Amino acid sequence: MHNRRMFLLGAAGTAAAVTLAACGGEGAGSGGPDPDAEPSDLTVGVVMPTQTYERWVSDGNNIKEGLEEKGYTVDMQYADDDIPTQQQQLDQMITQEVDVLIIASIDGSALSAQLDAAAAAGIPTIAYDRLLTDSENVDFYVTFDNYEVGVNQANSLLYGLGLLDENFEPADDAPEGPLSIELFAGSLDDNNAHLFWEGAIDTLQPYLDDGTLEVPSGQMDIDQAATQRWEQETAQTRMENLLTTHYTGGKELHGVLAPADPLSRGIINALQNDGRGPSIEEGLPVVTGQDSEIASIKLIADGIQHSTIFKDTRDLAEQAIVAAESFLEGGEPEANDTETYDNGMKVVPSYLLEVQMVLEENYEEIMIDSGYYTEEEVESGQTE
Ligand code: BGC
């Protein structure tokens, strides 16, 4: 799986610069966390991309609460999906000499200057969920198995189309096809979007090759399928355009690969406005998702959205806190993967978490029995 996980955004990558032991707290840096300091004297800088996606709000809250419970001071900032704002927030945190940085980037390759400055100041940096690329000065990465997210999305689509059975084996009574699908990807400046796409396409490819599946728009490149900044409206508009261009005269569309719940809901709006559905039982195409947002879990419970992916952000926040604490105590966080995430300049030691596929038949078990949402929240489609 080497080198598959990094998609260079315009830079030339070589394996030459790979050093696992590099750490921002070492080298030319003057400062760095003082291992003898009291937690209350230590500040963790946390930058998050946006509050428009539910998950980043939960991630932020979980990180902040967890660190504060341990006595640390937290400076947390959201950047409204604006890259210069995020750069300024980091510049300011570095000037104020925070002791460690947790960074969920907007554009993973746009923060090299800040990462260099952090390293020079001895501030360790942790990439959160999204890989920071094109920089040697990334010390650790906490994330989910992002390739597996894409595999799960595609498998759920194949299951929804009747091509796989409930054990995700080829179904005995699979339709012959061709079945029509359309493909959506996330924002190209987010390394994750490429991994989700690759996992999904690798899984769908045999069915596309043998003609069981077809993409009537012909839009099969990630560039054509991408959704800049992961915006719901952009996905809805693209779906509307696909429908008016390629699905007139009652032409059937069976499924849509959608990489995140807000995009799924935009796509579902477009499909319903076109007179499809309103539920899967009534002919709505099966639409995938990601993040288990409450509005989408309700749609799954109501038989409207087909699937999502559960990534427990409580666990991710916990891992970020564990990593931050290791740096603050003068140590190195423990990685469970030191091979996969090549950022173009180094392989970033990582801690990867597992993901789960959520469907109508298991959302109660995964989302409610686990205590993530209450039954009432799922019924209303809103968290309390
Ligand atoms: C995250 C997804 C999220 C997407 C849009 C990705 O980097 O991994 O969980 O849906 O960004 O915010």
Short mmCIF file of C-alpha atoms and ligand atoms in Angstrom, two decimals:
data_model
loop_
_atom_site.label_atom_id
_atom_site.label_comp_id
_atom_site.label_asym_id
_atom_site.label_seq_id
_atom_site.Cartn_x
_atom_site.Cartn_y
_atom_site.Cartn_z
CA MET A 1 0.00 0.00 0.00
CA HIS A 2 3.04 2.23 -0.07
CA ASN A 3 2.78 5.55 -1.78
CA ARG A 4 -0.81 4.93 -2.73
CA ARG A 5 -2.11 7.12 0.01
CA MET A 6 -0.58 10.39 -0.98
CA PHE A 7 -1.81 12.23 -4.01
CA LEU A 8 0.58 15.02 -4.72
CA LEU A 9 -1.18 18.23 -5.49
CA GLY A 10 1.18 19.64 -8.06
CA ALA A 11 4.47 18.69 -6.41
CA ALA A 12 6.92 15.99 -7.39
CA GLY A 13 7.31 13.39 -4.67
CA THR A 14 10.26 11.16 -4.08
CA ALA A 15 10.90 8.70 -1.34
CA ALA A 16 14.25 10.36 -0.70
CA ALA A 17 13.15 12.56 2.15
CA VAL A 18 11.62 9.79 4.22
CA THR A 19 12.69 9.96 7.82
CA LEU A 20 10.45 8.54 10.45
CA ALA A 21 12.11 9.98 13.47
CA ALA A 22 11.90 13.64 12.50
CA CYS A 23 10.04 15.70 15.02
CA GLY A 24 9.23 19.39 15.14
CA GLY A 25 10.33 19.53 18.72
CA GLU A 26 13.88 18.80 17.69
CA GLY A 27 16.47 20.45 15.49
CA ALA A 28 16.83 24.16 15.04
CA GLY A 29 13.83 24.93 17.25
CA SER A 30 14.41 27.12 20.26
CA GLY A 31 11.41 26.35 22.38
CA GLY A 32 9.06 23.41 22.48
CA PRO A 33 6.95 22.11 25.29
CA ASP A 34 8.58 22.12 28.70
CA PRO A 35 8.07 18.59 30.06
CA ASP A 36 8.21 19.90 33.62
CA ALA A 37 5.47 22.48 33.15
CA GLU A 38 2.06 22.13 34.80
CA PRO A 39 -0.75 21.36 32.30
CA SER A 40 -2.34 24.73 33.03
CA ASP A 41 0.83 26.44 31.81
CA LEU A 42 0.64 24.61 28.50
CA THR A 43 -1.52 25.71 25.58
CA VAL A 44 -2.75 23.54 22.74
CA GLY A 45 -3.58 25.37 19.52
CA VAL A 46 -6.40 23.69 17.58
CA VAL A 47 -7.43 24.80 14.09
CA MET A 48 -10.54 23.41 12.42
CA PRO A 49 -11.75 24.01 8.85
CA THR A 50 -15.43 24.89 9.12
CA GLN A 51 -18.55 24.71 11.23
CA THR A 52 -20.84 23.95 8.29
CA TYR A 53 -20.16 20.24 8.61
CA GLU A 54 -21.53 18.79 11.83
CA ARG A 55 -18.51 16.55 12.32
CA TRP A 56 -15.97 19.37 12.67
CA VAL A 57 -18.09 20.92 15.39
CA SER A 58 -18.13 17.62 17.31
CA ASP A 59 -14.43 17.07 16.67
CA GLY A 60 -13.62 20.55 17.99
CA ASN A 61 -15.84 20.20 21.04
CA ASN A 62 -14.46 16.78 21.89
CA ILE A 63 -10.83 17.87 21.55
CA LYS A 64 -11.36 21.03 23.58
CA GLU A 65 -13.31 19.35 26.37
CA GLY A 66 -10.88 16.44 26.58
CA LEU A 67 -7.83 18.68 26.80
CA GLU A 68 -9.46 21.01 29.31
CA GLU A 69 -10.40 18.06 31.49
CA LYS A 70 -6.71 17.28 31.67
CA GLY A 71 -6.00 20.84 32.72
CA TYR A 72 -4.51 22.19 29.49
CA THR A 73 -5.37 25.58 28.05
CA VAL A 74 -6.90 25.40 24.59
CA ASP A 75 -6.93 28.00 21.83
CA MET A 76 -9.38 26.71 19.20
CA GLN A 77 -10.25 28.48 15.94
CA TYR A 78 -12.53 27.70 12.99
CA ALA A 79 -11.62 29.19 9.61
CA ASP A 80 -14.93 29.26 7.75
CA ASP A 81 -13.29 27.18 4.98
CA ASP A 82 -11.09 30.16 4.07
CA ILE A 83 -7.41 29.29 3.59
CA PRO A 84 -5.89 32.72 4.40
CA THR A 85 -7.94 32.80 7.62
CA GLN A 86 -6.55 29.43 8.65
CA GLN A 87 -3.00 30.52 7.81
CA GLN A 88 -3.43 33.67 9.93
CA GLN A 89 -4.85 31.70 12.84
CA LEU A 90 -1.80 29.45 12.78
CA ASP A 91 0.61 32.38 12.41
CA GLN A 92 -0.92 33.94 15.47
CA MET A 93 -0.77 30.75 17.52
CA ILE A 94 2.88 30.31 16.63
CA THR A 95 3.64 33.92 17.57
CA GLN A 96 1.88 33.33 20.87
CA GLU A 97 4.06 30.27 21.40
CA VAL A 98 1.44 27.59 21.85
CA ASP A 99 3.04 24.33 22.95
CA VAL A 100 1.58 21.94 20.38
CA LEU A 101 -0.66 22.31 17.32
CA ILE A 102 -3.57 20.12 16.20
CA ILE A 103 -4.43 20.98 12.61
CA ALA A 104 -7.46 19.97 10.53
CA SER A 105 -6.58 21.71 7.29
CA ILE A 106 -8.74 23.14 4.53
CA ASP A 107 -6.10 22.68 1.83
CA GLY A 108 -3.52 20.17 3.06
CA SER A 109 -0.74 21.68 0.96
CA ALA A 110 -1.32 25.35 1.85
CA LEU A 111 0.23 25.41 5.30
CA SER A 112 3.91 24.69 4.60
CA ALA A 113 5.07 28.15 5.72
CA GLN A 114 3.20 27.75 9.00
CA LEU A 115 4.57 24.25 9.52
CA ASP A 116 8.11 25.50 8.91
CA ALA A 117 7.57 28.33 11.40
CA ALA A 118 6.16 25.91 13.97
CA ALA A 119 9.17 23.62 13.57
CA ALA A 120 11.57 26.55 13.89
CA ALA A 121 9.80 27.51 17.12
CA GLY A 122 9.96 23.91 18.38
CA ILE A 123 6.19 23.44 18.29
CA PRO A 124 5.18 19.86 17.38
CA THR A 125 2.37 19.54 14.84
CA ILE A 126 -0.35 16.92 14.61
CA ALA A 127 -2.36 16.61 11.38
CA TYR A 128 -5.96 15.89 12.31
CA ASP A 129 -8.08 13.70 10.00
CA ARG A 130 -6.65 15.32 6.83
CA LEU A 131 -3.01 14.79 5.88
CA LEU A 132 -0.75 17.87 5.74
CA THR A 133 1.18 17.48 2.52
CA ASP A 134 4.35 18.81 0.90
CA SER A 135 6.12 19.47 4.20
CA GLU A 136 8.71 17.68 6.27
CA ASN A 137 7.47 19.47 9.33
CA VAL A 138 4.49 17.30 10.17
CA ASP A 139 5.15 15.24 13.27
CA PHE A 140 2.14 12.97 13.59
CA TYR A 141 -1.16 12.15 11.93
CA VAL A 142 -4.39 10.88 13.47
CA THR A 143 -7.08 9.74 11.06
CA PHE A 144 -9.36 6.94 9.96
CA ASP A 145 -8.56 4.34 7.34
CA ASN A 146 -9.60 6.62 4.53
CA TYR A 147 -9.14 4.12 1.69
CA GLU A 148 -11.49 1.77 3.58
CA VAL A 149 -14.08 4.55 3.75
CA GLY A 150 -14.22 4.49 -0.05
CA VAL A 151 -14.31 0.69 -0.16
CA ASN A 152 -17.23 0.70 2.27
CA GLN A 153 -19.08 3.37 0.33
CA ALA A 154 -18.76 1.36 -2.88
CA ASN A 155 -19.70 -1.92 -1.20
CA SER A 156 -22.80 -0.32 0.27
CA LEU A 157 -23.70 0.94 -3.20
CA LEU A 158 -23.22 -2.54 -4.71
CA TYR A 159 -25.35 -3.99 -1.92
CA GLY A 160 -28.07 -1.37 -2.47
CA LEU A 161 -28.06 -2.19 -6.18
CA GLY A 162 -28.58 -5.88 -5.39
CA LEU A 163 -25.18 -6.91 -6.78
CA LEU A 164 -23.85 -8.00 -3.37
CA ASP A 165 -25.77 -9.91 -0.72
CA GLU A 166 -25.93 -9.08 3.00
CA ASN A 167 -22.55 -10.75 3.51
CA PHE A 168 -21.10 -8.59 0.75
CA GLU A 169 -20.64 -11.62 -1.46
CA PRO A 170 -21.88 -11.62 -5.07
CA ALA A 171 -25.68 -11.94 -4.85
CA ASP A 172 -27.28 -15.09 -6.34
CA ASP A 173 -30.15 -13.09 -7.78
CA ALA A 174 -28.07 -10.11 -8.91
CA PRO A 175 -29.62 -8.03 -11.70
CA GLU A 176 -27.77 -8.39 -15.00
CA GLY A 177 -27.55 -4.72 -15.69
CA PRO A 178 -26.41 -2.49 -17.06
CA LEU A 179 -27.35 -0.41 -14.02
CA SER A 180 -26.80 3.34 -14.20
CA ILE A 181 -24.78 5.14 -11.55
CA GLU A 182 -23.23 8.58 -11.17
CA LEU A 183 -20.12 9.40 -9.16
CA PHE A 184 -19.33 12.30 -6.83
CA ALA A 185 -16.02 13.10 -5.14
CA GLY A 186 -14.98 15.58 -2.45
CA SER A 187 -12.71 18.61 -2.62
CA LEU A 188 -9.51 18.01 -4.60
CA ASP A 189 -7.31 19.93 -2.16
CA ASP A 190 -8.27 17.48 0.61
CA ASN A 191 -6.01 14.41 0.44
CA ASN A 192 -8.83 12.34 1.91
CA ALA A 193 -11.06 13.00 -1.09
CA HIS A 194 -8.56 11.14 -3.29
CA LEU A 195 -8.37 8.19 -0.92
CA PHE A 196 -12.16 7.88 -0.64
CA TRP A 197 -12.36 8.01 -4.42
CA GLU A 198 -9.61 5.45 -4.96
CA GLY A 199 -11.12 2.99 -2.48
CA ALA A 200 -14.52 3.36 -4.13
CA ILE A 201 -13.35 3.17 -7.74
CA ASP A 202 -11.09 0.16 -7.10
CA THR A 203 -14.17 -1.60 -5.73
CA LEU A 204 -16.55 -0.55 -8.53
CA GLN A 205 -14.08 -1.05 -11.40
CA PRO A 206 -14.75 -4.76 -12.12
CA TYR A 207 -18.48 -4.00 -12.43
CA LEU A 208 -17.76 -1.06 -14.73
CA ASP A 209 -15.38 -3.19 -16.79
CA ASP A 210 -17.83 -6.04 -17.34
CA GLY A 211 -20.72 -3.69 -18.12
CA THR A 212 -22.83 -4.49 -15.04
CA LEU A 213 -22.52 -0.82 -14.13
CA GLU A 214 -22.39 2.16 -16.42
CA VAL A 215 -21.97 5.90 -15.86
CA PRO A 216 -24.22 7.47 -18.52
CA SER A 217 -22.71 10.97 -18.10
CA GLY A 218 -19.27 9.54 -18.84
CA GLN A 219 -17.94 11.67 -15.98
CA MET A 220 -15.58 9.16 -14.43
CA ASP A 221 -12.52 11.25 -13.60
CA ILE A 222 -12.15 12.60 -10.11
CA ASP A 223 -11.71 16.08 -11.63
CA GLN A 224 -15.16 15.85 -13.19
CA ALA A 225 -16.76 14.36 -10.09
CA ALA A 226 -15.10 16.68 -7.52
CA THR A 227 -17.04 19.01 -5.23
CA GLN A 228 -14.98 22.08 -4.38
CA ARG A 229 -14.90 22.70 -0.58
CA TRP A 230 -17.34 19.84 -0.10
CA GLU A 231 -20.27 22.24 -0.65
CA GLN A 232 -23.77 20.79 -0.60
CA GLU A 233 -25.14 23.27 -3.12
CA THR A 234 -22.39 22.46 -5.61
CA ALA A 235 -23.28 18.76 -5.47
CA GLN A 236 -26.99 19.51 -5.78
CA THR A 237 -26.41 21.70 -8.84
CA ARG A 238 -24.19 19.10 -10.47
CA MET A 239 -26.84 16.40 -9.87
CA GLU A 240 -29.51 18.69 -11.37
CA ASN A 241 -27.35 19.23 -14.43
CA LEU A 242 -26.66 15.51 -14.80
CA LEU A 243 -30.39 14.79 -14.63
CA THR A 244 -31.38 17.39 -17.23
CA THR A 245 -28.55 16.37 -19.57
CA HIS A 246 -28.47 12.59 -19.28
CA TYR A 247 -31.66 11.37 -17.62
CA THR A 248 -34.55 12.85 -19.58
CA GLY A 249 -37.58 10.91 -20.81
CA GLY A 250 -37.82 8.80 -17.68
CA LYS A 251 -34.31 7.32 -18.02
CA GLU A 252 -33.54 5.40 -14.89
CA LEU A 253 -30.69 6.15 -12.50
CA HIS A 254 -30.06 3.40 -9.99
CA GLY A 255 -27.36 4.69 -7.66
CA VAL A 256 -25.12 7.59 -6.74
CA LEU A 257 -21.72 7.40 -5.05
CA ALA A 258 -21.70 10.39 -2.70
CA PRO A 259 -18.69 10.93 -0.40
CA ALA A 260 -20.23 12.88 2.51
CA ASP A 261 -23.69 13.31 4.03
CA PRO A 262 -24.31 16.98 3.19
CA LEU A 263 -23.51 16.16 -0.44
CA SER A 264 -25.79 13.11 -0.26
CA ARG A 265 -28.64 15.32 0.93
CA GLY A 266 -28.04 17.84 -1.86
CA ILE A 267 -28.08 14.99 -4.38
CA ILE A 268 -31.25 13.52 -2.85
CA ASN A 269 -32.94 16.96 -3.06
CA ALA A 270 -32.09 17.13 -6.77
CA LEU A 271 -33.38 13.59 -7.36
CA GLN A 272 -36.62 14.18 -5.48
CA ASN A 273 -37.19 17.53 -7.22
CA ASP A 274 -36.87 15.59 -10.47
CA GLY A 275 -39.77 13.40 -9.37
CA ARG A 276 -37.72 10.39 -8.28
CA GLY A 277 -38.67 8.57 -5.08
CA PRO A 278 -39.39 10.10 -2.65
CA SER A 279 -38.11 6.93 -0.93
CA ILE A 280 -35.83 4.12 -2.13
CA GLU A 281 -38.84 1.80 -2.10
CA GLU A 282 -40.61 4.21 -4.41
CA GLY A 283 -37.74 4.38 -6.88
CA LEU A 284 -35.26 6.86 -5.41
CA PRO A 285 -31.72 5.84 -6.47
CA VAL A 286 -29.53 4.45 -3.69
CA VAL A 287 -27.25 7.23 -2.45
CA THR A 288 -24.22 6.65 -0.21
CA GLY A 289 -22.71 9.06 2.35
CA GLN A 290 -20.20 9.59 5.13
CA ASP A 291 -20.04 11.01 8.66
CA SER A 292 -23.33 9.71 10.12
CA GLU A 293 -24.74 13.21 10.43
CA ILE A 294 -27.99 13.20 12.37
CA ALA A 295 -30.07 14.47 9.41
CA SER A 296 -28.74 11.62 7.28
CA ILE A 297 -29.28 8.97 9.95
CA LYS A 298 -32.92 10.09 10.00
CA LEU A 299 -33.05 9.78 6.20
CA ILE A 300 -31.60 6.27 6.48
CA ALA A 301 -34.17 5.37 9.14
CA ASP A 302 -36.87 6.74 6.80
CA GLY A 303 -35.62 4.70 3.82
CA ILE A 304 -34.47 7.76 1.83
CA GLN A 305 -30.66 7.84 2.07
CA HIS A 306 -29.21 4.37 1.55
CA SER A 307 -26.00 4.42 3.60
CA THR A 308 -23.39 6.41 5.44
CA ILE A 309 -20.06 5.72 7.13
CA PHE A 310 -19.63 6.03 10.87
CA LYS A 311 -16.30 7.46 11.93
CA ASP A 312 -16.39 7.87 15.67
CA THR A 313 -14.96 11.35 16.10
CA ARG A 314 -14.94 10.85 19.88
CA ASP A 315 -12.19 8.27 19.34
CA LEU A 316 -10.31 10.46 16.88
CA ALA A 317 -10.36 13.39 19.29
CA GLU A 318 -9.11 11.04 22.00
CA GLN A 319 -6.19 9.94 19.82
CA ALA A 320 -5.31 13.56 19.05
CA ILE A 321 -5.29 14.28 22.78
CA VAL A 322 -3.10 11.25 23.51
CA ALA A 323 -0.66 12.39 20.81
CA ALA A 324 -0.65 15.99 22.04
CA GLU A 325 -0.02 14.80 25.57
CA SER A 326 2.95 12.67 24.49
CA PHE A 327 4.54 15.70 22.86
CA LEU A 328 3.75 17.92 25.86
CA GLU A 329 5.40 15.40 28.14
CA GLY A 330 8.50 15.44 25.96
CA GLY A 331 7.88 12.09 24.29
CA GLU A 332 6.67 10.78 20.93
CA PRO A 333 3.16 9.49 20.27
CA GLU A 334 2.75 5.83 19.44
CA ALA A 335 1.90 5.16 15.80
CA ASN A 336 0.01 2.11 14.54
CA ASP A 337 0.98 2.83 10.93
CA THR A 338 4.37 4.03 9.77
CA GLU A 339 4.08 3.18 6.09
CA THR A 340 0.94 4.42 4.52
CA TYR A 341 0.81 8.17 4.69
CA ASP A 342 3.57 9.55 2.50
CA ASN A 343 2.93 13.28 2.28
CA GLY A 344 5.34 13.85 -0.57
CA MET A 345 8.22 14.79 1.75
CA LYS A 346 8.09 12.11 4.43
CA VAL A 347 6.02 9.20 5.65
CA VAL A 348 4.09 10.68 8.52
CA PRO A 349 3.76 8.32 11.50
CA SER A 350 0.04 7.81 11.92
CA TYR A 351 -2.64 6.45 14.17
CA LEU A 352 -5.48 5.01 12.09
CA LEU A 353 -8.98 4.20 13.32
CA GLU A 354 -11.52 1.83 11.83
CA VAL A 355 -14.75 2.82 10.13
CA GLN A 356 -18.19 1.21 9.97
CA MET A 357 -20.83 1.06 7.25
CA VAL A 358 -24.29 2.23 8.37
CA LEU A 359 -27.48 1.00 6.65
CA GLU A 360 -31.18 0.94 7.46
CA GLU A 361 -30.77 -2.50 9.03
CA ASN A 362 -27.95 -1.60 11.42
CA TYR A 363 -28.27 2.13 12.22
CA GLU A 364 -30.02 1.39 15.52
CA GLU A 365 -27.23 -0.87 16.70
CA ILE A 366 -24.36 1.34 15.50
CA MET A 367 -25.74 4.81 16.13
CA ILE A 368 -28.23 4.42 19.01
CA ASP A 369 -27.14 1.39 21.05
CA SER A 370 -23.58 2.78 21.05
CA GLY A 371 -24.90 5.95 22.72
CA TYR A 372 -23.86 8.22 19.85
CA TYR A 373 -27.43 9.44 19.23
CA THR A 374 -30.67 8.93 21.14
CA GLU A 375 -33.78 7.47 19.51
CA GLU A 376 -35.46 10.87 19.86
CA GLU A 377 -32.60 12.59 18.05
CA VAL A 378 -32.86 10.15 15.15
CA GLU A 379 -36.63 10.60 15.03
CA SER A 380 -36.37 14.37 14.89
CA GLY A 381 -33.21 14.47 12.78
CA GLN A 382 -31.63 16.93 15.20
CA THR A 383 -29.28 16.66 18.12
CA GLU A 384 -30.34 18.13 21.42
C1 BGC B 1 -13.42 14.17 6.18
C2 BGC B 1 -14.86 13.76 6.05
C3 BGC B 1 -15.72 14.98 5.75
C4 BGC B 1 -15.14 15.81 4.63
C5 BGC B 1 -15.87 17.12 4.45
C6 BGC B 1 -12.98 14.92 4.96
O1 BGC B 1 -11.65 15.26 5.04
O2 BGC B 1 -12.61 13.03 6.38
O3 BGC B 1 -15.27 13.16 7.24
O4 BGC B 1 -17.01 14.59 5.37
O5 BGC B 1 -13.77 16.09 4.86
O6 BGC B 1 -15.78 17.93 5.58
#
